[in-house]
Tab-separated table of C-alpha atoms and ligand atoms in Angstrom:
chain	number	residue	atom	x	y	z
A	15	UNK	CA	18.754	-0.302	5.003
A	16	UNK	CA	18.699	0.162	1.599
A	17	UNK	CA	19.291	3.823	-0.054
A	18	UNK	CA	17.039	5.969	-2.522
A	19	UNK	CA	17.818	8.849	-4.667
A	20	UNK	CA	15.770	12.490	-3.478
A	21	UNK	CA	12.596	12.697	-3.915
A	22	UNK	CA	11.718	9.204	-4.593
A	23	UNK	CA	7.947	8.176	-4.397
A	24	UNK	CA	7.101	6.374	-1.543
A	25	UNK	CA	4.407	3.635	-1.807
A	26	UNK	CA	2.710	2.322	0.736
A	27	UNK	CA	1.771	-1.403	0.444
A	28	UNK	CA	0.201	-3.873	2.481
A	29	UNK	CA	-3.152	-5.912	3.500
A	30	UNK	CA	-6.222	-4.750	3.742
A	31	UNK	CA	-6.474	-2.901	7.003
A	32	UNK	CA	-2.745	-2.088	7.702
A	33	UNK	CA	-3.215	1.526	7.363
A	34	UNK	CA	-2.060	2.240	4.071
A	35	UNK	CA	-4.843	4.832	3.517
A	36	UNK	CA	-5.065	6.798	6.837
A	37	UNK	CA	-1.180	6.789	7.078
A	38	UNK	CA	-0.501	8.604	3.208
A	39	UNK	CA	-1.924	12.347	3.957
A	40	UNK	CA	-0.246	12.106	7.273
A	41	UNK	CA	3.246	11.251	5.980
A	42	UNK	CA	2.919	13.444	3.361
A	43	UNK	CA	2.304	16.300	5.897
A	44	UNK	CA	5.447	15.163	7.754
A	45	UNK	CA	7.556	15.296	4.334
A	46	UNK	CA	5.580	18.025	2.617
A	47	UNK	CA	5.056	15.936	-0.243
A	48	UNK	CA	1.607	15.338	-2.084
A	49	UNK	CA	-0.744	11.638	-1.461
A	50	UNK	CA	-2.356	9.595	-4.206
A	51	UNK	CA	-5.047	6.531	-3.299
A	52	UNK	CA	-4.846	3.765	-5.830
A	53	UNK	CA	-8.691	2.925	-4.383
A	54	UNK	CA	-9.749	6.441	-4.469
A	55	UNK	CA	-8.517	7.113	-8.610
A	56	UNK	CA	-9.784	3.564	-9.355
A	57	UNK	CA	-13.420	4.516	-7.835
A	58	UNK	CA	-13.228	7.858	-9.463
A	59	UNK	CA	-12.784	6.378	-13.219
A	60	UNK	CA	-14.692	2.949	-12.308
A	61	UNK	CA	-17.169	3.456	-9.757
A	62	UNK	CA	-17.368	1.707	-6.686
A	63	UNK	CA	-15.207	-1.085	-6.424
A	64	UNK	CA	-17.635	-4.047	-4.627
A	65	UNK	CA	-19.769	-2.689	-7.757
A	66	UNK	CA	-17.032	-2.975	-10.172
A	67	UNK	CA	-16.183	-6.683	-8.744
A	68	UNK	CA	-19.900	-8.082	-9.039
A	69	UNK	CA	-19.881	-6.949	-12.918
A	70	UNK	CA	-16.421	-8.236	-13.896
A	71	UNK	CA	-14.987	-10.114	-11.162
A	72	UNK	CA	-11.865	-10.043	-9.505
A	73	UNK	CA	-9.799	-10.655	-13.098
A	74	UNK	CA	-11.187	-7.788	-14.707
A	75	UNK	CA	-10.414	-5.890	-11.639
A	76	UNK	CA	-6.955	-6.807	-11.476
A	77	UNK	CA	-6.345	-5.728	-14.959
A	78	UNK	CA	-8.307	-2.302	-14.481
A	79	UNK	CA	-6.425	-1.561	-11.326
A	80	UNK	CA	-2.661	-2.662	-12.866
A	81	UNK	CA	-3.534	0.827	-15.470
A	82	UNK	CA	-4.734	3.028	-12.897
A	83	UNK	CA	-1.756	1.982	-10.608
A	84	UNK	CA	0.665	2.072	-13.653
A	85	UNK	CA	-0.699	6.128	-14.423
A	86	UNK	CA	-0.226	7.143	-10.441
A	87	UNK	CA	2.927	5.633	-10.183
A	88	UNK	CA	4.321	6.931	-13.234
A	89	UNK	CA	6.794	10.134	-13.251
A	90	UNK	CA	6.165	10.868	-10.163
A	91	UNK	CA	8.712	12.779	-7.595
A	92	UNK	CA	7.774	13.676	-3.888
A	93	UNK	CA	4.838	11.999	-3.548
A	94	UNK	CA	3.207	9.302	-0.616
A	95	UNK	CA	1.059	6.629	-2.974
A	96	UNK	CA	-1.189	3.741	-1.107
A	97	UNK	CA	-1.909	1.278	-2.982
A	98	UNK	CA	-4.787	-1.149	-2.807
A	99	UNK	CA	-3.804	-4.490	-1.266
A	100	UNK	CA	-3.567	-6.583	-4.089
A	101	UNK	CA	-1.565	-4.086	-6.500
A	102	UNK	CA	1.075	-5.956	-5.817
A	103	UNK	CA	0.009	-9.552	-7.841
A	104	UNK	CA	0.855	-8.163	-10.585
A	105	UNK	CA	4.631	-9.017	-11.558
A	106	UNK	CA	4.713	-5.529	-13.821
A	107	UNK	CA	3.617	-3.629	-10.400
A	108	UNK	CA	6.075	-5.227	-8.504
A	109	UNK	CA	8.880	-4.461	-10.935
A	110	UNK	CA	8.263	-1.125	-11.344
A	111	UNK	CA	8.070	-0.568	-7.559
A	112	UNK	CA	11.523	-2.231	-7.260
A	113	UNK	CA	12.635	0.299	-9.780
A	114	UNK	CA	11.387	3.810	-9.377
A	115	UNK	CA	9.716	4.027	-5.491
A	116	UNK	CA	10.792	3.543	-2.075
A	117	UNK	CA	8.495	0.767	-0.670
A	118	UNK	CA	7.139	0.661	3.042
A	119	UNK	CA	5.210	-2.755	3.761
A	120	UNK	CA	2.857	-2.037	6.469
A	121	UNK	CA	2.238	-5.334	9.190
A	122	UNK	CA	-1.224	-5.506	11.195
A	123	UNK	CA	-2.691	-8.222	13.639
A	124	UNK	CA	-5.486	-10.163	11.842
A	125	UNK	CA	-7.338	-8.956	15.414
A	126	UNK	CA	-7.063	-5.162	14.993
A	127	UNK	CA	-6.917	-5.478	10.896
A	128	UNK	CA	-10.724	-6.990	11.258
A	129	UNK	CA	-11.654	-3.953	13.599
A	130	UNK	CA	-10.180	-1.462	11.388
A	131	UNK	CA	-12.095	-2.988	8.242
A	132	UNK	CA	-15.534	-3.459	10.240
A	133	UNK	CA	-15.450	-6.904	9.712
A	134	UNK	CA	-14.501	-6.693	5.908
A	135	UNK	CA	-17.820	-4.003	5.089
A	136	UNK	CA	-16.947	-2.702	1.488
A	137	UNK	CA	-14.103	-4.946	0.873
A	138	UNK	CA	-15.102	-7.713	-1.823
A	139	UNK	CA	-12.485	-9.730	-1.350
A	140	UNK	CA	-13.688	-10.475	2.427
A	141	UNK	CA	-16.981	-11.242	1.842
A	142	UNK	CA	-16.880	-15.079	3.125
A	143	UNK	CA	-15.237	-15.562	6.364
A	144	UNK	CA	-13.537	-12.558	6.517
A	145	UNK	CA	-11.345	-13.204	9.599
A	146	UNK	CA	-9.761	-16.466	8.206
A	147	UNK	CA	-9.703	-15.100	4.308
A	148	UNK	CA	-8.056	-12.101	5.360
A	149	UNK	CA	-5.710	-14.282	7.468
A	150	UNK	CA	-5.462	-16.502	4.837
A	151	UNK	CA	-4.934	-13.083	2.018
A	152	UNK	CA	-1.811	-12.154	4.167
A	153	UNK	CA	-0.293	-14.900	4.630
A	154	UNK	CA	-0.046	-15.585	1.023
A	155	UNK	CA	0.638	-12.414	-0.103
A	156	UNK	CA	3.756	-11.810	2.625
A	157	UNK	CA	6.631	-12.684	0.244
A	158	UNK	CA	5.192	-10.608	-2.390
A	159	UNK	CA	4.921	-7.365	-0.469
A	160	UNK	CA	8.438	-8.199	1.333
A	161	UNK	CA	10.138	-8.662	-2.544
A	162	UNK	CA	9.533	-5.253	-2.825
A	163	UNK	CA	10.097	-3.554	0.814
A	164	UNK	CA	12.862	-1.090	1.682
A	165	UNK	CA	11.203	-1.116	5.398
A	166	UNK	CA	8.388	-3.474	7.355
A	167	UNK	CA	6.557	-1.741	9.942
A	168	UNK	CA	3.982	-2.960	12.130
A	169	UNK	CA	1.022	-0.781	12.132
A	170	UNK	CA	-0.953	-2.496	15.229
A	171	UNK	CA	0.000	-0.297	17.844
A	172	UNK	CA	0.964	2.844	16.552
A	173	UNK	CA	-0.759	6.055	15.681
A	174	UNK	CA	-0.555	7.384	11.650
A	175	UNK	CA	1.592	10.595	13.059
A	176	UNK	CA	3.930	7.922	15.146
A	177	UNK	CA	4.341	6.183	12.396
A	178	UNK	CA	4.902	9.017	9.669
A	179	UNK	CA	7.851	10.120	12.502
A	180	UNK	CA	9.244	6.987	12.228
A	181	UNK	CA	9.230	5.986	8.326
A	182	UNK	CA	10.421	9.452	7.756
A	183	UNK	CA	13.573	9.277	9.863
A	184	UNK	CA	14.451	6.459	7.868
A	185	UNK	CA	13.622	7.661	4.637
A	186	UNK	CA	15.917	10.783	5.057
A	187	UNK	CA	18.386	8.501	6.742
A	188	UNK	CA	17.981	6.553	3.575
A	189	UNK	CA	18.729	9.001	1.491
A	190	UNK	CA	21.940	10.676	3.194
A	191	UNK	CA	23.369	7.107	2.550
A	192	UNK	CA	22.870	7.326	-0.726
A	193	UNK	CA	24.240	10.688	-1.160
A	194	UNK	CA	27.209	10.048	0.527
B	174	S3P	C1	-8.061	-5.465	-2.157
B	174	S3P	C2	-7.800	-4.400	-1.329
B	174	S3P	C3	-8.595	-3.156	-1.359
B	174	S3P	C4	-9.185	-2.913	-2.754
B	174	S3P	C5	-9.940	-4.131	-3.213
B	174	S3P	C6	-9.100	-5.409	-3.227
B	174	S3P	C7	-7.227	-6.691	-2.019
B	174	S3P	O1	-7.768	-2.053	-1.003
B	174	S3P	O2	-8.183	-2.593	-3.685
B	174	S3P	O3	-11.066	-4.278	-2.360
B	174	S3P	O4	-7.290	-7.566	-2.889
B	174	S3P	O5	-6.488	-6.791	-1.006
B	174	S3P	P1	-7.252	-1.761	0.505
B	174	S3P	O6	-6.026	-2.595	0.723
B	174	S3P	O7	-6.935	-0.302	0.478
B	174	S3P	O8	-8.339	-2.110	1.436
């Protein structure tokens, strides 16, 4: 397990469908620490994402979300941040979540990750085939969220307040290790 200083950010990472979103406010709750969205302050300076993706594409995306994930992430103490699924392509996201947050990489079944996501409604990147892209999304992206992962968790069967129990054990166990 690895250790973390107090306070630390947490960020939540992980496909689309794993949870990220509904967990944050609940694990916050369990910590009493605040919850950013990286989806919810990108559609508040951008607009709707699908929108944002038909006008500039997934590039222009990327580089529009890597700011508005580099300003929540930065100087932050105490505080749950979900991050949308592909934050983590870029290597300068990565990095800095190696350096500055503790990193939970939630796990779904491409089964329940489908029924969570409606079939992919709203989510541009699943808007062909979403049951093998999205298999196909996670696959490829698994060494990328691991790189940066102080815990895995598989989301599938668990409620967001069983989950928040369990993550936050392990946080605080975390960081007793590191303060001993
Ligand atoms: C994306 C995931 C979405 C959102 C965008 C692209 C991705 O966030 O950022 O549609 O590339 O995986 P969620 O993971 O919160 O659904």
């Amino acid at each position: 397990m690895s250790s973390h200083t107090r306070g630390q950010p947490i960020a939540l990472v992980g496909p689309m469908g794993s949870g990220k979103s509904s967990l944050a406010p609940v694990l916050a709750a369990e910590l009493g620490y605040d919850h950013v969205d990286t989806d919810e302050l990108f559609a508040h300076q951008h607009g709707p994402i699908p929108e944002f993706f038909r006008v500039h594409g997934e590039p222009g995306f990327r580089d529009a979300e890597a700011q508005v994930v580099a300003e929540a992430l930065t100087g932050k103490q105490q505080t749950v941040i979900s991050l949308g699924g592909g934050a983590v392509l870029r290597d300068t996201t990565r990095d800095f979540l190696v350096e500055h947050c503790y990193v939970i990489y939630l796990q779904v079944s491409t089964r329940e990750a489908l029924r969570r996501l409606d079939d992919g409604q709203g989510r541009p990147m699943l808007e062909n085939n979403p049951a093998e892209t999205w298999e196909q999304i996670a696959t490829e992206r698994d060494r990328l969220y691991r790189s940066v992962a102080d815990q895995v968790v598989d989301t599938t069967a668990d409620s967001p307040r069983q989950l928040a129990g369990k993550i936050a054990r392990r946080y605080r166990r975390a960081e007793k290790t590191h303060d001993h």
